[in-house]
Amino acid sequence: MANSQFLSTCSADALQKAAEQLKAGHLVAFPTETVYGLGADATNEEAVKRIYEVKGRPSNHPLIVHVTSMNALEIWAQDIPDYAIDLARAFWPGPMTLILKRSELAKDFITGGQDSVGIRVPSDPIALELLTRFESLGGLGVAAPSANRFGQVSPTSALDVQVELGNYLSDSDSILAGGQSKVGIESTIIDCISVAPVILRPGAVTIAMINLVTQIELANTDGLQLRVSGHLEKHYAPITKVIINQTPTPGQAFIALSTIQTPKGVYRISAPLNVNEFARDIYAGMRKADALGFSELIVEVPEGQGIEVALIDRLKKAANGR
Ligand code: TXA
Ligand code: MG
């Protein structure tokens, strides 16, 4: 178990210190409403390089730049379509990332050499306060992937980040402890490069919500060749084997809505009351199954066209294993 030397409270002083650490080129893991992010100054190549080292992530995978408001769109992006502005107005701050044509500021070390850049305004108050203080120091944006080692489940608490990355961080890095992430799965990623939006990764901002705001029929994602690491088949996987929608048998771990009974001899990891709780707790549930040493985790996934789409996406990836 990693030590807790990096964990910091979220007092005003601690947030100011964290903003200064970012500005000085160090790493700060911070809470967002989706999952915890591992942040670095998005204009500092050396700092961004360390994100890849600490995560063990291939360097051609692009990073999302986190900013305090849509005003920052024009410094990081160009040729922004009207529908992207509508999406930004409707869902920021919130669990949505827009992929836009990059400006000069978005260098190859952020975009993985692509001509586009991902931007997000998170709604978590601690994330926003950290970003605001960073911008007050002259910072322009914080690059942050999920704060897990490459291919692992995203962390939804500071302790999860500590366990994942504690052995890889340096003395001048820190982890802001801001409680449990409220959404629990990563942001909806929407490609806004062409005439119509394309969902690259489903999330809490759903297809229906996007259609309503843009009034545009969503393009088909089939055949897309973008380097989205979330598209790798083996991803988001715990050590425990995840099996979807199968009746659990004795000795297996089980996650399902509270209305579903636990068969005899089955270990119930969690019984969320609704689909939002399900999403919020799913990664912690996978981590718990790992920690308890279960070889198999059965997940009964709720059906629906809302955040259920994102849930089944992540669970299918987890079920593909390592
Ligand atoms: O909710 C989230 O989005 C979290 C929090 C911390 O903001 N971040 C997150 O980052 O999930 P990450 O790096 O773990 O996943 C972002 C995904 C990656 O699959 C990356 O390849 C893709 O977004 N991405 C980033 N920039 C891109 C771009 N310009 N074009 C296509 N995909 C991009
Ligand atoms: Mg990730």
Short mmCIF file of C-alpha atoms and ligand atoms in Angstrom, two decimals:
data_model
loop_
_atom_site.label_atom_id
_atom_site.label_comp_id
_atom_site.label_asym_id
_atom_site.label_seq_id
_atom_site.Cartn_x
_atom_site.Cartn_y
_atom_site.Cartn_z
CA MET A 1 0.00 0.00 0.00
CA ALA A 2 1.35 3.42 -0.95
CA ASN A 3 1.96 6.02 1.74
CA SER A 4 -0.18 9.12 2.13
CA GLN A 5 2.52 11.79 1.88
CA PHE A 6 0.94 13.43 -1.20
CA LEU A 7 -2.60 13.86 0.11
CA SER A 8 -3.59 17.45 0.76
CA THR A 9 -6.76 19.04 2.11
CA CYS A 10 -8.65 21.56 -0.01
CA SER A 11 -8.27 24.63 2.22
CA ALA A 12 -7.73 27.97 0.47
CA ASP A 13 -4.04 27.75 1.36
CA ALA A 14 -3.72 24.24 0.00
CA LEU A 15 -5.47 25.19 -3.24
CA GLN A 16 -3.19 28.21 -3.65
CA LYS A 17 -0.14 26.03 -3.04
CA ALA A 18 -1.42 23.47 -5.57
CA ALA A 19 -1.93 26.20 -8.19
CA GLU A 20 1.64 27.36 -7.55
CA GLN A 21 2.91 23.79 -7.88
CA LEU A 22 1.19 23.52 -11.27
CA LYS A 23 2.64 26.85 -12.39
CA ALA A 24 6.11 25.69 -11.32
CA GLY A 25 5.82 22.60 -13.52
CA HIS A 26 4.82 20.01 -10.90
CA LEU A 27 1.88 17.61 -11.04
CA VAL A 28 -1.33 18.00 -9.04
CA ALA A 29 -4.02 15.32 -8.99
CA PHE A 30 -7.40 16.94 -8.39
CA PRO A 31 -11.06 15.95 -8.06
CA THR A 32 -13.51 16.56 -10.88
CA GLU A 33 -17.19 15.61 -11.01
CA THR A 34 -16.37 12.76 -13.44
CA VAL A 35 -13.14 11.17 -12.12
CA TYR A 36 -9.90 12.46 -10.57
CA GLY A 37 -7.45 14.03 -13.03
CA LEU A 38 -3.65 14.18 -13.00
CA GLY A 39 -2.93 17.81 -13.87
CA ALA A 40 0.02 19.69 -15.37
CA ASP A 41 0.47 23.12 -16.97
CA ALA A 42 -0.75 22.48 -20.54
CA THR A 43 1.85 24.89 -21.97
CA ASN A 44 4.82 23.28 -20.19
CA GLU A 45 6.27 20.41 -22.23
CA GLU A 46 8.45 19.03 -19.42
CA ALA A 47 5.53 19.00 -16.98
CA VAL A 48 3.26 17.29 -19.52
CA LYS A 49 5.96 14.69 -20.20
CA ARG A 50 5.85 13.74 -16.54
CA ILE A 51 2.10 12.98 -16.82
CA TYR A 52 2.96 10.31 -19.39
CA GLU A 53 5.76 8.94 -17.20
CA VAL A 54 3.64 8.78 -14.06
CA LYS A 55 0.72 7.18 -15.92
CA GLY A 56 2.91 4.87 -17.99
CA ARG A 57 0.88 6.05 -20.99
CA PRO A 58 2.04 6.05 -24.64
CA SER A 59 2.99 9.63 -25.60
CA ASN A 60 0.84 9.75 -28.74
CA HIS A 61 -2.36 9.75 -26.69
CA PRO A 62 -3.81 13.27 -26.57
CA LEU A 63 -4.74 15.04 -23.31
CA ILE A 64 -7.78 17.11 -22.37
CA VAL A 65 -7.08 20.76 -21.47
CA HIS A 66 -9.12 21.96 -18.47
CA VAL A 67 -10.11 25.64 -18.28
CA THR A 68 -12.44 27.79 -16.14
CA SER A 69 -14.89 28.93 -18.82
CA MET A 70 -15.75 28.85 -22.49
CA ASN A 71 -13.90 32.16 -22.87
CA ALA A 72 -10.73 30.07 -23.10
CA LEU A 73 -12.02 28.31 -26.23
CA GLU A 74 -10.60 30.92 -28.54
CA ILE A 75 -7.09 30.68 -27.13
CA TRP A 76 -6.93 26.88 -27.45
CA ALA A 77 -9.06 26.33 -30.57
CA GLN A 78 -10.08 27.90 -33.88
CA ASP A 79 -12.84 27.53 -36.53
CA ILE A 80 -15.28 26.62 -33.76
CA PRO A 81 -18.66 25.57 -35.21
CA ASP A 82 -21.83 27.20 -33.84
CA TYR A 83 -23.14 23.89 -32.54
CA ALA A 84 -20.00 23.55 -30.37
CA ILE A 85 -20.70 26.96 -28.84
CA ASP A 86 -24.28 25.84 -28.16
CA LEU A 87 -22.98 22.68 -26.44
CA ALA A 88 -20.50 24.69 -24.37
CA ARG A 89 -23.25 27.09 -23.26
CA ALA A 90 -25.58 24.25 -22.37
CA PHE A 91 -23.25 21.81 -20.58
CA TRP A 92 -20.26 23.73 -19.19
CA PRO A 93 -19.20 23.64 -16.49
CA GLY A 94 -19.89 19.91 -16.63
CA PRO A 95 -19.00 16.37 -17.73
CA MET A 96 -18.39 17.12 -21.43
CA THR A 97 -15.21 17.43 -23.51
CA LEU A 98 -15.24 19.13 -26.92
CA ILE A 99 -12.71 18.17 -29.60
CA LEU A 100 -11.96 21.22 -31.74
CA LYS A 101 -9.47 22.33 -34.34
CA ARG A 102 -6.40 23.34 -32.33
CA SER A 103 -4.84 26.82 -32.14
CA GLU A 104 -1.09 27.49 -32.16
CA LEU A 105 -1.12 27.19 -28.38
CA ALA A 106 -2.09 23.50 -28.41
CA LYS A 107 1.24 21.88 -29.18
CA ASP A 108 1.91 18.33 -30.34
CA PHE A 109 2.79 17.29 -26.77
CA ILE A 110 -0.86 17.98 -25.80
CA THR A 111 -2.63 16.75 -28.94
CA GLY A 112 -0.49 13.66 -29.62
CA GLY A 113 0.42 15.30 -32.94
CA GLN A 114 -3.21 15.58 -34.07
CA ASP A 115 -4.63 18.80 -35.47
CA SER A 116 -7.35 18.87 -32.81
CA VAL A 117 -7.49 19.61 -29.09
CA GLY A 118 -9.83 18.42 -26.32
CA ILE A 119 -11.22 21.09 -23.96
CA ARG A 120 -13.32 20.76 -20.81
CA VAL A 121 -14.68 23.07 -18.09
CA PRO A 122 -15.27 20.83 -15.06
CA SER A 123 -18.04 21.71 -12.59
CA ASP A 124 -16.48 20.35 -9.40
CA PRO A 125 -15.98 23.42 -7.16
CA ILE A 126 -12.49 22.36 -6.09
CA ALA A 127 -11.42 21.80 -9.70
CA LEU A 128 -12.81 25.20 -10.67
CA GLU A 129 -11.13 26.93 -7.72
CA LEU A 130 -7.79 25.30 -8.57
CA LEU A 131 -8.12 26.33 -12.23
CA THR A 132 -9.15 29.87 -11.27
CA ARG A 133 -6.13 30.26 -9.00
CA PHE A 134 -3.88 28.76 -11.70
CA GLU A 135 -5.22 31.25 -14.24
CA SER A 136 -4.67 34.11 -11.75
CA LEU A 137 -0.99 33.11 -11.76
CA GLY A 138 -0.95 33.49 -15.55
CA GLY A 139 -1.74 29.84 -16.38
CA LEU A 140 -3.75 29.14 -19.55
CA GLY A 141 -5.01 25.59 -19.02
CA VAL A 142 -4.37 22.37 -17.12
CA ALA A 143 -3.82 19.17 -19.09
CA ALA A 144 -5.28 16.25 -17.17
CA PRO A 145 -5.96 12.63 -18.03
CA SER A 146 -7.69 10.39 -15.50
CA ALA A 147 -5.27 9.89 -12.58
CA ASN A 148 -4.73 6.14 -13.03
CA ARG A 149 -1.91 4.05 -14.46
CA PHE A 150 -2.48 3.37 -18.17
CA GLY A 151 -5.22 0.80 -18.81
CA GLN A 152 -6.46 0.76 -15.21
CA VAL A 153 -9.80 1.83 -13.83
CA SER A 154 -10.19 5.61 -13.34
CA PRO A 155 -9.98 6.81 -9.71
CA THR A 156 -13.03 8.41 -8.12
CA SER A 157 -11.47 9.29 -4.75
CA ALA A 158 -8.17 10.78 -3.58
CA LEU A 159 -7.27 7.52 -1.87
CA ASP A 160 -7.70 5.65 -5.16
CA VAL A 161 -5.27 8.13 -6.76
CA GLN A 162 -2.83 7.61 -3.90
CA VAL A 163 -2.94 3.84 -4.36
CA GLU A 164 -2.57 4.15 -8.16
CA LEU A 165 0.13 6.79 -8.39
CA GLY A 166 1.70 7.20 -4.94
CA ASN A 167 4.79 5.25 -5.98
CA TYR A 168 5.31 7.33 -9.13
CA LEU A 169 4.81 10.92 -7.90
CA SER A 170 7.67 13.18 -6.74
CA ASP A 171 8.00 15.18 -3.52
CA SER A 172 6.78 18.43 -5.10
CA ASP A 173 3.65 16.86 -6.60
CA SER A 174 0.38 16.56 -4.68
CA ILE A 175 -3.09 15.05 -4.58
CA LEU A 176 -6.02 17.26 -3.59
CA ALA A 177 -8.43 15.25 -1.46
CA GLY A 178 -11.88 16.48 -2.49
CA GLY A 179 -14.19 13.59 -1.71
CA GLN A 180 -15.90 11.18 -4.06
CA SER A 181 -16.51 12.12 -7.72
CA LYS A 182 -20.24 12.73 -8.20
CA VAL A 183 -20.70 11.40 -11.74
CA GLY A 184 -18.15 8.59 -11.44
CA ILE A 185 -17.43 7.93 -15.13
CA GLU A 186 -15.38 9.99 -17.58
CA SER A 187 -16.79 12.93 -19.56
CA THR A 188 -18.74 12.61 -22.79
CA ILE A 189 -16.27 13.37 -25.61
CA ILE A 190 -17.79 15.09 -28.64
CA ASP A 191 -15.82 15.59 -31.84
CA CYS A 192 -16.74 19.03 -33.20
CA ILE A 193 -14.41 19.06 -36.19
CA SER A 194 -16.94 18.41 -38.94
CA VAL A 195 -20.41 19.70 -39.81
CA ALA A 196 -22.13 17.49 -37.25
CA PRO A 197 -21.05 16.40 -33.76
CA VAL A 198 -19.75 12.85 -33.26
CA ILE A 199 -19.73 11.17 -29.85
CA LEU A 200 -16.31 9.58 -29.33
CA ARG A 201 -16.96 8.49 -25.74
CA PRO A 202 -20.42 8.35 -24.14
CA GLY A 203 -20.88 9.93 -20.70
CA ALA A 204 -23.35 11.77 -18.49
CA VAL A 205 -24.12 14.26 -21.27
CA THR A 206 -26.28 11.90 -23.31
CA ILE A 207 -27.21 11.58 -26.99
CA ALA A 208 -30.69 12.98 -26.31
CA MET A 209 -29.23 16.00 -24.49
CA ILE A 210 -26.85 16.69 -27.39
CA ASN A 211 -29.57 16.30 -30.01
CA LEU A 212 -31.86 18.64 -28.14
CA VAL A 213 -29.25 21.40 -27.93
CA THR A 214 -27.72 21.11 -31.41
CA GLN A 215 -30.85 20.07 -33.32
CA ILE A 216 -28.47 18.03 -35.50
CA GLU A 217 -28.69 14.33 -36.22
CA LEU A 218 -25.54 12.76 -34.72
CA ALA A 219 -23.06 11.32 -37.18
CA ASN A 220 -22.21 7.63 -37.04
CA THR A 221 -19.03 6.75 -35.12
CA ASP A 222 -18.31 3.61 -37.19
CA GLY A 223 -14.98 3.65 -38.99
CA LEU A 224 -13.52 6.53 -36.98
CA GLN A 225 -9.76 6.26 -36.81
CA LEU A 226 -9.05 8.82 -34.10
CA ARG A 227 -6.50 7.90 -31.48
CA VAL A 228 -8.83 7.84 -28.52
CA SER A 229 -7.26 5.60 -25.91
CA GLY A 230 -10.70 4.81 -24.55
CA HIS A 231 -11.35 3.05 -27.85
CA LEU A 232 -8.71 0.45 -27.15
CA GLU A 233 -10.45 -2.83 -26.60
CA LYS A 234 -8.70 -3.66 -23.36
CA HIS A 235 -9.17 -0.71 -21.08
CA TYR A 236 -10.72 0.29 -17.79
CA ALA A 237 -10.11 -3.24 -16.56
CA PRO A 238 -9.65 -4.39 -12.96
CA ILE A 239 -7.70 -7.57 -12.14
CA THR A 240 -10.93 -9.36 -11.23
CA LYS A 241 -12.61 -10.70 -14.36
CA VAL A 242 -15.74 -8.67 -15.12
CA ILE A 243 -18.73 -10.55 -16.54
CA ILE A 244 -21.84 -8.68 -17.68
CA ASN A 245 -25.45 -9.76 -17.19
CA GLN A 246 -25.07 -13.33 -16.04
CA THR A 247 -26.68 -14.96 -12.98
CA PRO A 248 -24.02 -14.96 -10.23
CA THR A 249 -23.02 -18.25 -8.61
CA PRO A 250 -21.60 -18.83 -5.09
CA GLY A 251 -18.12 -17.37 -4.58
CA GLN A 252 -18.55 -14.62 -7.16
CA ALA A 253 -18.83 -10.89 -6.45
CA PHE A 254 -21.96 -9.09 -7.63
CA ILE A 255 -23.09 -5.54 -8.47
CA ALA A 256 -26.70 -4.80 -9.41
CA LEU A 257 -29.45 -2.30 -8.64
CA SER A 258 -30.90 -2.60 -5.13
CA THR A 259 -34.13 -4.09 -6.50
CA ILE A 260 -32.20 -7.21 -7.54
CA GLN A 261 -31.67 -9.90 -4.87
CA THR A 262 -28.31 -11.43 -3.99
CA PRO A 263 -28.30 -15.21 -4.56
CA LYS A 264 -27.05 -17.36 -1.65
CA GLY A 265 -23.26 -17.55 -1.32
CA VAL A 266 -22.70 -14.55 -3.62
CA TYR A 267 -20.81 -11.52 -2.25
CA ARG A 268 -22.71 -8.30 -2.89
CA ILE A 269 -20.25 -5.46 -3.59
CA SER A 270 -22.89 -2.77 -3.92
CA ALA A 271 -26.60 -2.26 -4.47
CA PRO A 272 -27.07 1.23 -5.96
CA LEU A 273 -30.57 2.71 -5.74
CA ASN A 274 -30.62 4.13 -9.27
CA VAL A 275 -28.54 4.39 -12.42
CA ASN A 276 -26.75 7.58 -11.35
CA GLU A 277 -25.59 5.91 -8.14
CA PHE A 278 -24.63 2.91 -10.25
CA ALA A 279 -22.34 5.06 -12.42
CA ARG A 280 -20.95 6.95 -9.42
CA ASP A 281 -19.93 3.75 -7.62
CA ILE A 282 -18.97 1.40 -10.46
CA TYR A 283 -15.21 2.04 -10.53
CA ALA A 284 -14.96 1.90 -6.72
CA GLY A 285 -16.87 -1.39 -6.93
CA MET A 286 -14.34 -2.84 -9.39
CA ARG A 287 -11.50 -1.71 -7.15
CA LYS A 288 -13.19 -3.32 -4.16
CA ALA A 289 -13.55 -6.63 -6.02
CA ASP A 290 -9.81 -6.45 -6.77
CA ALA A 291 -8.91 -5.58 -3.19
CA LEU A 292 -10.97 -8.48 -1.83
CA GLY A 293 -9.28 -10.83 -4.27
CA PHE A 294 -12.37 -12.05 -6.14
CA SER A 295 -11.62 -13.83 -9.38
CA GLU A 296 -14.98 -12.93 -10.96
CA LEU A 297 -17.32 -9.95 -10.67
CA ILE A 298 -20.80 -10.21 -12.17
CA VAL A 299 -22.39 -6.87 -13.08
CA GLU A 300 -26.08 -6.63 -13.95
CA VAL A 301 -26.14 -3.43 -16.01
CA PRO A 302 -29.32 -1.32 -16.03
CA GLU A 303 -30.79 -0.78 -19.52
CA GLY A 304 -31.58 2.62 -20.98
CA GLN A 305 -30.54 5.35 -23.38
CA GLY A 306 -29.21 7.83 -20.81
CA ILE A 307 -26.02 7.38 -18.78
CA GLU A 308 -26.68 3.62 -19.18
CA VAL A 309 -25.02 3.92 -22.63
CA ALA A 310 -21.80 5.10 -20.98
CA LEU A 311 -22.05 2.43 -18.29
CA ILE A 312 -22.38 -0.44 -20.75
CA ASP A 313 -19.51 1.05 -22.81
CA ARG A 314 -17.14 1.04 -19.81
CA LEU A 315 -18.32 -2.35 -18.56
CA LYS A 316 -17.86 -3.99 -21.96
CA LYS A 317 -14.32 -2.64 -22.02
CA ALA A 318 -13.71 -3.92 -18.50
CA ALA A 319 -15.16 -7.30 -19.50
CA ASN A 320 -12.60 -7.53 -22.32
CA GLY A 321 -10.04 -7.84 -19.53
CA ARG A 322 -6.35 -7.08 -19.72
O1 TXA B 1 -13.82 13.09 -17.42
C1 TXA B 1 -12.77 13.19 -18.04
O2 TXA B 1 -12.72 13.43 -19.25
C2 TXA B 1 -11.47 13.02 -17.24
C3 TXA B 1 -11.34 14.19 -16.26
C4 TXA B 1 -10.06 14.17 -15.50
O3 TXA B 1 -11.50 15.40 -16.96
N1 TXA B 1 -10.35 12.95 -18.11
C5 TXA B 1 -10.10 11.87 -18.89
O4 TXA B 1 -8.91 11.95 -19.61
O5 TXA B 1 -10.84 10.91 -18.94
P1 TXA B 1 -8.24 10.68 -20.29
O6 TXA B 1 -6.98 11.20 -20.88
O7 TXA B 1 -8.12 9.58 -19.33
O8 TXA B 1 -9.23 10.34 -21.45
C6 TXA B 1 -9.44 11.31 -22.45
C7 TXA B 1 -9.68 10.68 -23.76
C8 TXA B 1 -8.51 9.85 -24.23
O9 TXA B 1 -9.02 8.63 -24.74
C9 TXA B 1 -7.90 10.69 -25.34
O10 TXA B 1 -7.32 9.89 -26.34
C10 TXA B 1 -9.10 11.46 -25.84
O11 TXA B 1 -9.82 11.75 -24.70
N2 TXA B 1 -8.72 12.73 -26.47
C11 TXA B 1 -8.12 13.80 -25.91
N3 TXA B 1 -7.84 14.73 -26.83
C12 TXA B 1 -8.28 14.26 -28.01
C13 TXA B 1 -8.28 14.73 -29.35
N4 TXA B 1 -7.74 15.90 -29.67
N5 TXA B 1 -8.83 13.97 -30.31
C14 TXA B 1 -9.37 12.77 -30.01
N6 TXA B 1 -9.40 12.26 -28.76
C15 TXA B 1 -8.87 12.98 -27.78
MG MG B 2 -8.31 7.68 -18.75
#
